[in-house]
PDB file of C-alpha atoms and ligand atoms in Angstrom:
ATOM      1  CA  MET A   1     -21.438   8.044 -13.664  1.00  0.00           C
ATOM      2  CA  GLY A   2     -21.828   6.554 -10.260  1.00  0.00           C
ATOM      3  CA  TYR A   3     -21.406   2.871  -9.334  1.00  0.00           C
ATOM      4  CA  ASP A   4     -24.648   0.912  -9.214  1.00  0.00           C
ATOM      5  CA  PRO A   5     -24.116  -2.439  -7.443  1.00  0.00           C
ATOM      6  CA  VAL A   6     -27.478  -3.722  -8.625  1.00  0.00           C
ATOM      7  CA  LYS A   7     -25.995  -4.036 -12.154  1.00  0.00           C
ATOM      8  CA  PHE A   8     -23.567  -6.708 -11.049  1.00  0.00           C
ATOM      9  CA  SER A   9     -24.660 -10.232 -10.379  1.00  0.00           C
ATOM     10  CA  ALA A  10     -21.546 -11.341  -8.567  1.00  0.00           C
ATOM     11  CA  PRO A  11     -19.894  -8.063  -7.566  1.00  0.00           C
ATOM     12  CA  ALA A  12     -16.292  -8.425  -6.615  1.00  0.00           C
ATOM     13  CA  ILE A  13     -14.476  -5.369  -5.451  1.00  0.00           C
ATOM     14  CA  VAL A  14     -10.714  -4.735  -5.627  1.00  0.00           C
ATOM     15  CA  ILE A  15      -9.287  -1.691  -3.786  1.00  0.00           C
ATOM     16  CA  LEU A  16      -5.754  -0.323  -4.233  1.00  0.00           C
ATOM     17  CA  THR A  17      -4.435   2.060  -1.645  1.00  0.00           C
ATOM     18  CA  GLY A  18      -1.392   4.310  -1.573  1.00  0.00           C
ATOM     19  CA  ALA A  19       0.268   6.610   0.875  1.00  0.00           C
ATOM     20  CA  GLY A  20      -2.514   9.202   0.660  1.00  0.00           C
ATOM     21  CA  ILE A  21      -4.834   6.994   2.756  1.00  0.00           C
ATOM     22  CA  SER A  22      -2.390   7.119   5.645  1.00  0.00           C
ATOM     23  CA  ALA A  23      -1.511  10.828   5.231  1.00  0.00           C
ATOM     24  CA  GLU A  24      -4.220  11.964   7.666  1.00  0.00           C
ATOM     25  CA  SER A  25      -2.906   9.497  10.247  1.00  0.00           C
ATOM     26  CA  GLY A  26       0.333  11.522  10.138  1.00  0.00           C
ATOM     27  CA  LEU A  27       2.506   9.443   7.861  1.00  0.00           C
ATOM     28  CA  ALA A  28       4.319  11.327   5.138  1.00  0.00           C
ATOM     29  CA  THR A  29       3.584  10.410   1.549  1.00  0.00           C
ATOM     30  CA  PHE A  30       6.361  10.019  -1.001  1.00  0.00           C
ATOM     31  CA  ARG A  31       5.803  12.658  -3.664  1.00  0.00           C
ATOM     32  CA  ASP A  32       3.754  15.453  -2.029  1.00  0.00           C
ATOM     33  CA  SER A  33       5.638  18.523  -0.898  1.00  0.00           C
ATOM     34  CA  GLY A  34       7.563  17.502   2.306  1.00  0.00           C
ATOM     35  CA  GLY A  35       7.252  13.863   1.222  1.00  0.00           C
ATOM     36  CA  LEU A  36       9.838  11.181   1.825  1.00  0.00           C
ATOM     37  CA  TRP A  37      11.348  11.390  -1.679  1.00  0.00           C
ATOM     38  CA  GLU A  38      11.992  15.080  -1.194  1.00  0.00           C
ATOM     39  CA  LYS A  39      14.158  14.369   1.871  1.00  0.00           C
ATOM     40  CA  HIS A  40      15.829  11.179   0.684  1.00  0.00           C
ATOM     41  CA  ARG A  41      17.044   9.966  -2.727  1.00  0.00           C
ATOM     42  CA  VAL A  42      15.412   6.736  -3.793  1.00  0.00           C
ATOM     43  CA  GLU A  43      18.849   5.543  -5.031  1.00  0.00           C
ATOM     44  CA  ASP A  44      20.235   6.035  -1.513  1.00  0.00           C
ATOM     45  CA  VAL A  45      17.608   4.197   0.573  1.00  0.00           C
ATOM     46  CA  ALA A  46      15.248   2.128  -1.615  1.00  0.00           C
ATOM     47  CA  THR A  47      17.249  -0.079  -3.935  1.00  0.00           C
ATOM     48  CA  PRO A  48      19.146  -3.340  -3.440  1.00  0.00           C
ATOM     49  CA  GLU A  49      22.266  -1.519  -4.642  1.00  0.00           C
ATOM     50  CA  ALA A  50      21.871   1.143  -1.915  1.00  0.00           C
ATOM     51  CA  PHE A  51      21.560  -1.660   0.734  1.00  0.00           C
ATOM     52  CA  GLY A  52      24.710  -3.278  -0.705  1.00  0.00           C
ATOM     53  CA  ARG A  53      26.636  -0.011  -0.515  1.00  0.00           C
ATOM     54  CA  ASN A  54      25.437   1.349   2.807  1.00  0.00           C
ATOM     55  CA  PRO A  55      23.254  -1.054   4.769  1.00  0.00           C
ATOM     56  CA  GLU A  56      23.373   1.145   7.904  1.00  0.00           C
ATOM     57  CA  LEU A  57      21.923   4.134   6.133  1.00  0.00           C
ATOM     58  CA  VAL A  58      19.144   2.028   4.645  1.00  0.00           C
ATOM     59  CA  GLN A  59      18.377   0.280   7.953  1.00  0.00           C
ATOM     60  CA  ARG A  60      18.253   3.724   9.666  1.00  0.00           C
ATOM     61  CA  PHE A  61      15.739   4.983   7.108  1.00  0.00           C
ATOM     62  CA  TYR A  62      13.410   2.015   7.689  1.00  0.00           C
ATOM     63  CA  ASN A  63      14.057   1.816  11.500  1.00  0.00           C
ATOM     64  CA  LYS A  64      12.860   5.412  11.724  1.00  0.00           C
ATOM     65  CA  ARG A  65       9.799   4.702   9.723  1.00  0.00           C
ATOM     66  CA  ARG A  66       9.035   1.466  11.712  1.00  0.00           C
ATOM     67  CA  ARG A  67       9.315   3.394  15.014  1.00  0.00           C
ATOM     68  CA  ARG A  68       6.939   6.065  13.675  1.00  0.00           C
ATOM     69  CA  LEU A  69       4.167   3.409  13.388  1.00  0.00           C
ATOM     70  CA  GLY A  70       3.911   3.388  17.149  1.00  0.00           C
ATOM     71  CA  GLU A  71       2.942   7.039  17.091  1.00  0.00           C
ATOM     72  CA  VAL A  72       0.075   6.869  14.575  1.00  0.00           C
ATOM     73  CA  SER A  73      -3.350   5.217  14.378  1.00  0.00           C
ATOM     74  CA  PRO A  74      -5.719   4.134  11.586  1.00  0.00           C
ATOM     75  CA  ASN A  75      -8.073   6.918  10.431  1.00  0.00           C
ATOM     76  CA  ALA A  76     -11.701   7.051   9.256  1.00  0.00           C
ATOM     77  CA  ALA A  77     -10.739   5.951   5.755  1.00  0.00           C
ATOM     78  CA  HIS A  78      -8.972   2.755   6.938  1.00  0.00           C
ATOM     79  CA  ARG A  79     -11.957   2.056   9.227  1.00  0.00           C
ATOM     80  CA  ALA A  80     -14.524   2.551   6.442  1.00  0.00           C
ATOM     81  CA  LEU A  81     -12.747  -0.045   4.340  1.00  0.00           C
ATOM     82  CA  VAL A  82     -13.059  -2.493   7.223  1.00  0.00           C
ATOM     83  CA  GLU A  83     -16.801  -1.848   7.371  1.00  0.00           C
ATOM     84  CA  LEU A  84     -17.090  -2.408   3.633  1.00  0.00           C
ATOM     85  CA  GLU A  85     -15.189  -5.671   3.892  1.00  0.00           C
ATOM     86  CA  ASN A  86     -17.337  -6.878   6.777  1.00  0.00           C
ATOM     87  CA  ARG A  87     -20.679  -5.937   5.197  1.00  0.00           C
ATOM     88  CA  TRP A  88     -20.177  -6.310   1.418  1.00  0.00           C
ATOM     89  CA  PRO A  89     -21.877  -9.463   0.187  1.00  0.00           C
ATOM     90  CA  GLY A  90     -19.364 -10.187  -2.563  1.00  0.00           C
ATOM     91  CA  PRO A  91     -15.565 -10.791  -2.488  1.00  0.00           C
ATOM     92  CA  LEU A  92     -13.329  -7.873  -1.683  1.00  0.00           C
ATOM     93  CA  LEU A  93      -9.528  -7.704  -1.949  1.00  0.00           C
ATOM     94  CA  LEU A  94      -7.575  -4.859  -0.494  1.00  0.00           C
ATOM     95  CA  ILE A  95      -4.216  -4.353  -2.243  1.00  0.00           C
ATOM     96  CA  THR A  96      -1.988  -1.846  -0.558  1.00  0.00           C
ATOM     97  CA  GLN A  97       1.279  -0.224  -1.657  1.00  0.00           C
ATOM     98  CA  ASN A  98       1.674   0.937   1.897  1.00  0.00           C
ATOM     99  CA  VAL A  99       4.214  -0.697   4.118  1.00  0.00           C
ATOM    100  CA  ASP A 100       2.620   0.679   7.285  1.00  0.00           C
ATOM    101  CA  ASP A 101       0.262  -1.624   9.219  1.00  0.00           C
ATOM    102  CA  LEU A 102      -2.683   0.709   9.444  1.00  0.00           C
ATOM    103  CA  HIS A 103      -5.096  -1.374   7.353  1.00  0.00           C
ATOM    104  CA  ALA A 104      -4.366  -4.460   9.431  1.00  0.00           C
ATOM    105  CA  ARG A 105      -4.608  -2.530  12.724  1.00  0.00           C
ATOM    106  CA  ALA A 106      -7.984  -1.069  11.653  1.00  0.00           C
ATOM    107  CA  GLY A 107      -9.205  -4.659  11.130  1.00  0.00           C
ATOM    108  CA  SER A 108      -9.067  -5.351   7.354  1.00  0.00           C
ATOM    109  CA  GLN A 109      -8.506  -9.073   6.702  1.00  0.00           C
ATOM    110  CA  ASN A 110      -8.074  -9.719   3.019  1.00  0.00           C
ATOM    111  CA  ILE A 111      -4.985  -7.561   2.451  1.00  0.00           C
ATOM    112  CA  VAL A 112      -2.164  -7.911  -0.061  1.00  0.00           C
ATOM    113  CA  PRO A 113       0.784  -5.699   1.045  1.00  0.00           C
ATOM    114  CA  MET A 114       2.373  -5.689  -2.417  1.00  0.00           C
ATOM    115  CA  HIS A 115       5.340  -3.551  -1.511  1.00  0.00           C
ATOM    116  CA  GLY A 116       6.130  -5.476   1.709  1.00  0.00           C
ATOM    117  CA  GLU A 117       5.692  -4.656   5.391  1.00  0.00           C
ATOM    118  CA  LEU A 118       7.724  -2.475   7.754  1.00  0.00           C
ATOM    119  CA  LEU A 119       6.942  -4.805  10.614  1.00  0.00           C
ATOM    120  CA  LYS A 120       8.642  -7.790   8.982  1.00  0.00           C
ATOM    121  CA  ALA A 121      12.303  -8.654   8.464  1.00  0.00           C
ATOM    122  CA  ARG A 122      13.704 -11.039   5.840  1.00  0.00           C
ATOM    123  CA  CYS A 123      16.908 -13.044   6.387  1.00  0.00           C
ATOM    124  CA  LEU A 124      19.341 -12.964   3.426  1.00  0.00           C
ATOM    125  CA  ALA A 125      20.874 -16.240   4.642  1.00  0.00           C
ATOM    126  CA  CYS A 126      17.886 -18.515   4.994  1.00  0.00           C
ATOM    127  CA  GLY A 127      15.067 -16.478   3.386  1.00  0.00           C
ATOM    128  CA  ALA A 128      12.853 -16.548   6.489  1.00  0.00           C
ATOM    129  CA  VAL A 129      10.409 -13.711   6.841  1.00  0.00           C
ATOM    130  CA  SER A 130       9.595 -12.876  10.480  1.00  0.00           C
ATOM    131  CA  THR A 131       7.585 -10.317  12.390  1.00  0.00           C
ATOM    132  CA  TRP A 132       9.957  -7.565  13.456  1.00  0.00           C
ATOM    133  CA  GLU A 133       8.770  -4.656  15.590  1.00  0.00           C
ATOM    134  CA  GLU A 134      12.068  -3.224  16.782  1.00  0.00           C
ATOM    135  CA  ASP A 135      15.095  -1.712  14.998  1.00  0.00           C
ATOM    136  CA  ILE A 136      17.037  -4.010  12.698  1.00  0.00           C
ATOM    137  CA  LEU A 137      20.688  -3.629  13.822  1.00  0.00           C
ATOM    138  CA  PRO A 138      23.925  -5.027  12.379  1.00  0.00           C
ATOM    139  CA  ALA A 139      24.014  -7.475  15.291  1.00  0.00           C
ATOM    140  CA  SER A 140      20.359  -8.569  14.940  1.00  0.00           C
ATOM    141  CA  HIS A 141      20.058 -12.373  14.623  1.00  0.00           C
ATOM    142  CA  CYS A 142      17.643 -14.207  12.327  1.00  0.00           C
ATOM    143  CA  ARG A 143      15.074 -15.988  14.496  1.00  0.00           C
ATOM    144  CA  ARG A 144      15.166 -19.009  12.277  1.00  0.00           C
ATOM    145  CA  CYS A 145      18.804 -19.665  11.328  1.00  0.00           C
ATOM    146  CA  GLY A 146      20.384 -17.559  14.057  1.00  0.00           C
ATOM    147  CA  GLN A 147      22.809 -15.783  11.702  1.00  0.00           C
ATOM    148  CA  PRO A 148      23.689 -12.200  12.723  1.00  0.00           C
ATOM    149  CA  GLY A 149      23.923  -9.311  10.247  1.00  0.00           C
ATOM    150  CA  GLN A 150      21.721 -10.957   7.561  1.00  0.00           C
ATOM    151  CA  LEU A 151      18.414  -9.171   8.083  1.00  0.00           C
ATOM    152  CA  ARG A 152      16.901  -6.694   5.702  1.00  0.00           C
ATOM    153  CA  PRO A 153      13.600  -4.904   5.864  1.00  0.00           C
ATOM    154  CA  HIS A 154      10.822  -6.938   4.146  1.00  0.00           C
ATOM    155  CA  ILE A 155      10.260  -4.132   1.688  1.00  0.00           C
ATOM    156  CA  VAL A 156      10.031  -4.268  -2.052  1.00  0.00           C
ATOM    157  CA  TRP A 157      12.727  -1.892  -3.337  1.00  0.00           C
ATOM    158  CA  PHE A 158      12.944  -0.334  -6.758  1.00  0.00           C
ATOM    159  CA  GLY A 159      14.105  -2.960  -9.248  1.00  0.00           C
ATOM    160  CA  GLU A 160      12.538  -5.778  -7.221  1.00  0.00           C
ATOM    161  CA  MET A 161       9.308  -7.662  -8.013  1.00  0.00           C
ATOM    162  CA  PRO A 162       6.197  -6.686  -6.012  1.00  0.00           C
ATOM    163  CA  LEU A 163       4.666  -9.478  -3.949  1.00  0.00           C
ATOM    164  CA  GLU A 164       1.687 -11.750  -4.836  1.00  0.00           C
ATOM    165  CA  LEU A 165       1.223 -10.442  -8.314  1.00  0.00           C
ATOM    166  CA  ASP A 166      -0.616 -13.689  -9.456  1.00  0.00           C
ATOM    167  CA  ARG A 167      -3.208 -13.258  -6.743  1.00  0.00           C
ATOM    168  CA  ILE A 168      -3.550  -9.558  -7.607  1.00  0.00           C
ATOM    169  CA  TYR A 169      -4.088 -10.026 -11.340  1.00  0.00           C
ATOM    170  CA  THR A 170      -6.565 -12.901 -10.756  1.00  0.00           C
ATOM    171  CA  ALA A 171      -8.584 -10.600  -8.559  1.00  0.00           C
ATOM    172  CA  LEU A 172      -8.329  -7.668 -10.966  1.00  0.00           C
ATOM    173  CA  GLU A 173      -9.456  -9.790 -13.923  1.00  0.00           C
ATOM    174  CA  GLY A 174     -12.533 -10.928 -12.001  1.00  0.00           C
ATOM    175  CA  CYS A 175     -13.700  -7.684 -10.452  1.00  0.00           C
ATOM    176  CA  SER A 176     -16.710  -5.484 -11.120  1.00  0.00           C
ATOM    177  CA  LEU A 177     -15.488  -2.468  -9.259  1.00  0.00           C
ATOM    178  CA  PHE A 178     -11.914  -1.210  -8.886  1.00  0.00           C
ATOM    179  CA  ILE A 179     -11.191   1.644  -6.503  1.00  0.00           C
ATOM    180  CA  ALA A 180      -7.866   3.385  -6.185  1.00  0.00           C
ATOM    181  CA  ILE A 181      -7.357   5.592  -3.161  1.00  0.00           C
ATOM    182  CA  GLY A 182      -4.496   7.992  -2.301  1.00  0.00           C
ATOM    183  CA  THR A 183      -2.055   6.931  -4.885  1.00  0.00           C
ATOM    184  CA  SER A 184      -0.268   9.168  -7.379  1.00  0.00           C
ATOM    185  CA  GLY A 185      -0.288   6.543 -10.199  1.00  0.00           C
ATOM    186  CA  THR A 186       3.434   6.888 -10.852  1.00  0.00           C
ATOM    187  CA  VAL A 187       4.766   3.540  -9.766  1.00  0.00           C
ATOM    188  CA  TYR A 188       4.164   0.432 -11.916  1.00  0.00           C
ATOM    189  CA  PRO A 189       2.796  -2.212 -11.922  1.00  0.00           C
ATOM    190  CA  ALA A 190       0.272  -0.707  -9.443  1.00  0.00           C
ATOM    191  CA  ALA A 191      -0.410   2.313 -11.637  1.00  0.00           C
ATOM    192  CA  GLY A 192      -1.473  -0.023 -14.461  1.00  0.00           C
ATOM    193  CA  PHE A 193      -3.928  -2.085 -12.399  1.00  0.00           C
ATOM    194  CA  VAL A 194      -6.824   0.063 -13.579  1.00  0.00           C
ATOM    195  CA  GLU A 195      -6.157  -1.213 -17.103  1.00  0.00           C
ATOM    196  CA  ALA A 196      -6.132  -4.851 -16.078  1.00  0.00           C
ATOM    197  CA  VAL A 197      -9.818  -4.953 -14.986  1.00  0.00           C
ATOM    198  CA  PRO A 198     -12.608  -6.093 -17.340  1.00  0.00           C
ATOM    199  CA  ARG A 199     -13.870  -3.368 -19.732  1.00  0.00           C
ATOM    200  CA  GLN A 200     -17.340  -3.348 -18.151  1.00  0.00           C
ATOM    201  CA  ALA A 201     -15.994  -2.929 -14.609  1.00  0.00           C
ATOM    202  CA  HIS A 202     -16.546   0.407 -12.915  1.00  0.00           C
ATOM    203  CA  THR A 203     -13.333   2.131 -11.973  1.00  0.00           C
ATOM    204  CA  LEU A 204     -13.102   4.972  -9.465  1.00  0.00           C
ATOM    205  CA  GLU A 205     -10.265   7.044  -8.141  1.00  0.00           C
ATOM    206  CA  ILE A 206     -10.266   8.919  -4.858  1.00  0.00           C
ATOM    207  CA  ASN A 207      -7.401  11.267  -4.444  1.00  0.00           C
ATOM    208  CA  LEU A 208      -6.669  14.862  -3.301  1.00  0.00           C
ATOM    209  CA  GLU A 209      -5.735  15.670  -6.926  1.00  0.00           C
ATOM    210  CA  ILE A 210      -6.210  13.805 -10.226  1.00  0.00           C
ATOM    211  CA  SER A 211      -3.463  11.242 -10.380  1.00  0.00           C
ATOM    212  CA  ASP A 212      -1.090  10.572 -13.245  1.00  0.00           C
ATOM    213  CA  VAL A 213      -3.426   7.785 -14.452  1.00  0.00           C
ATOM    214  CA  GLY A 214      -6.675   9.616 -13.474  1.00  0.00           C
ATOM    215  CA  SER A 215      -7.873   9.659 -17.075  1.00  0.00           C
ATOM    216  CA  CYS A 216      -7.938   5.856 -17.134  1.00  0.00           C
ATOM    217  CA  PHE A 217     -10.732   5.810 -14.482  1.00  0.00           C
ATOM    218  CA  LYS A 218     -14.440   6.091 -15.324  1.00  0.00           C
ATOM    219  CA  GLU A 219     -15.021   8.157 -12.206  1.00  0.00           C
ATOM    220  CA  ARG A 220     -12.828  10.458 -10.187  1.00  0.00           C
ATOM    221  CA  ARG A 221     -13.628  11.909  -6.764  1.00  0.00           C
ATOM    222  CA  GLN A 222     -11.284  14.512  -5.388  1.00  0.00           C
ATOM    223  CA  GLY A 223     -10.825  15.179  -1.722  1.00  0.00           C
ATOM    224  CA  ALA A 224      -9.368  13.843   1.531  1.00  0.00           C
ATOM    225  CA  ALA A 225      -9.567  10.066   1.971  1.00  0.00           C
ATOM    226  CA  THR A 226     -11.107  10.462   5.475  1.00  0.00           C
ATOM    227  CA  GLU A 227     -14.115  12.215   3.861  1.00  0.00           C
ATOM    228  CA  ARG A 228     -14.483  10.604   0.417  1.00  0.00           C
ATOM    229  CA  VAL A 229     -13.869   6.959   1.504  1.00  0.00           C
ATOM    230  CA  PRO A 230     -16.573   6.829   4.278  1.00  0.00           C
ATOM    231  CA  GLU A 231     -18.903   8.640   1.867  1.00  0.00           C
ATOM    232  CA  LEU A 232     -18.351   6.029  -0.830  1.00  0.00           C
ATOM    233  CA  VAL A 233     -18.664   3.091   1.616  1.00  0.00           C
ATOM    234  CA  GLY A 234     -21.974   4.569   2.813  1.00  0.00           C
ATOM    235  CA  GLU A 235     -23.220   4.667  -0.815  1.00  0.00           C
ATOM    236  CA  LEU A 236     -22.100   1.095  -1.614  1.00  0.00           C
ATOM    237  CA  LEU A 237     -23.695  -0.332   1.571  1.00  0.00           C
ATOM    238  CA  LYS A 238     -26.950   1.617   1.157  1.00  0.00           C
TER     239      LYS A 238
HETATM  240  P1  LIG B 301       2.678   9.101  -3.527  1.00  0.00           P
HETATM  241  O1  LIG B 301       3.350   9.927  -2.457  1.00  0.00           O
HETATM  242  O2  LIG B 301       3.375   8.973  -4.863  1.00  0.00           O
HETATM  243  O3  LIG B 301       1.223   9.671  -3.766  1.00  0.00           O
HETATM  244  C1  LIG B 301       0.296   9.937  -2.745  1.00  0.00           C
HETATM  245  C2  LIG B 301      -0.981  10.485  -3.376  1.00  0.00           C
HETATM  246  O4  LIG B 301      -1.899  10.608  -2.308  1.00  0.00           O
HETATM  247  C3  LIG B 301      -0.815  11.802  -4.067  1.00  0.00           C
HETATM  248  O5  LIG B 301      -1.404  11.716  -5.352  1.00  0.00           O
HETATM  249  C4  LIG B 301      -1.612  12.768  -3.192  1.00  0.00           C
HETATM  250  O6  LIG B 301      -2.257  13.780  -3.864  1.00  0.00           O
HETATM  251  C5  LIG B 301      -2.604  11.870  -2.473  1.00  0.00           C
HETATM  252  N1  LIG B 301      -2.963  12.288  -1.133  1.00  0.00           N
HETATM  253  C6  LIG B 301      -2.255  12.927  -0.193  1.00  0.00           C
HETATM  254  N2  LIG B 301      -2.941  13.113   0.889  1.00  0.00           N
HETATM  255  C7  LIG B 301      -4.197  12.624   0.667  1.00  0.00           C
HETATM  256  C8  LIG B 301      -5.371  12.513   1.429  1.00  0.00           C
HETATM  257  N3  LIG B 301      -5.512  13.025   2.715  1.00  0.00           N
HETATM  258  N4  LIG B 301      -6.477  11.961   0.839  1.00  0.00           N
HETATM  259  C9  LIG B 301      -6.423  11.477  -0.429  1.00  0.00           C
HETATM  260  N5  LIG B 301      -5.319  11.560  -1.187  1.00  0.00           N
HETATM  261  C10 LIG B 301      -4.201  12.049  -0.631  1.00  0.00           C
HETATM  262  O7  LIG B 301       2.436   7.641  -2.874  1.00  0.00           O
HETATM  263  P2  LIG B 301       2.059   6.268  -3.585  1.00  0.00           P
HETATM  264  O8  LIG B 301       1.255   6.529  -4.797  1.00  0.00           O
HETATM  265  O9  LIG B 301       1.535   5.388  -2.514  1.00  0.00           O
HETATM  266  O10 LIG B 301       7.032   2.363  -3.295  1.00  0.00           O
HETATM  267  O11 LIG B 301       3.496   5.813  -3.988  1.00  0.00           O
HETATM  268  C11 LIG B 301       3.640   4.548  -4.718  1.00  0.00           C
HETATM  269  C12 LIG B 301       4.922   3.932  -4.343  1.00  0.00           C
HETATM  270  O12 LIG B 301       5.979   4.808  -4.577  1.00  0.00           O
HETATM  271  C13 LIG B 301       5.133   3.600  -2.815  1.00  0.00           C
HETATM  272  O13 LIG B 301       4.494   2.372  -2.491  1.00  0.00           O
HETATM  273  C14 LIG B 301       6.594   3.597  -2.653  1.00  0.00           C
HETATM  274  C15 LIG B 301       6.924   4.774  -3.438  1.00  0.00           C
HETATM  275  O14 LIG B 301       8.177   4.895  -3.977  1.00  0.00           O
HETATM  276  C16 LIG B 301       8.161   1.742  -2.818  1.00  0.00           C
HETATM  277  O15 LIG B 301       8.801   2.195  -1.873  1.00  0.00           O
HETATM  278  C17 LIG B 301       8.479   0.527  -3.575  1.00  0.00           C
END
């Protein structure tokens, strides 16, 4: 069944994106073959314990990913979501699990980066979160309190609480259309968002393959994000 916007009097859209939307920009996903978790163990680079044990290794992992952002650009899927946000007459919230800045660079405004942002650093001494475009080094100083050696990537690691969950669940509970794009449906709470929307809401998954929670969606569209997302946006704005 397709989505018919005419059915909804106050249509609110919530979109959840994952690494698959940035894959065609040249950023590796996590779980596909050749993905980040094939080359690195989560326990070595993406937990608070790993950072406690070996901060240099963890910083190197994120420094490399941060540098890579300078070599990639938003793709047609990111751009289509901007067009949807600009032209859709109802509210639209874009929740992303991605820590890249491609949605923001494409021009999306209403974004919740629930797993943090590569281009921000957080100070363990004073808690300040600041824009950080260069490497985080052992000697890097916090721009607010001036302490050296206290900065960590502003990334939600395994075992930590995703950001802005109140805002996310409020939007999910009030939406008429929920769209998940390019996410494997393996990491909670994001994988469970499809079950937090009202029963009458339409739910649609766009992914190369059916995700782990694909059966929870009313509609599934398989294929590359750069093809399926502009297609869908064209239908919604028709
Ligand atoms: P995954 O790597 O788990 O899944 C990416 C999904 O995108 C897969 O299901 C692919 O089939 C699909 N995909 C790949 N290329 C695509 C394309 N061109 N078009 C459409 N779909 C495509 O990435 P996430 O689901 O985002 O968390 O991973 C969720 C979280 O797990 C990440 O935010 C990260 C990770 O561990 C943290 O680091 C906290």
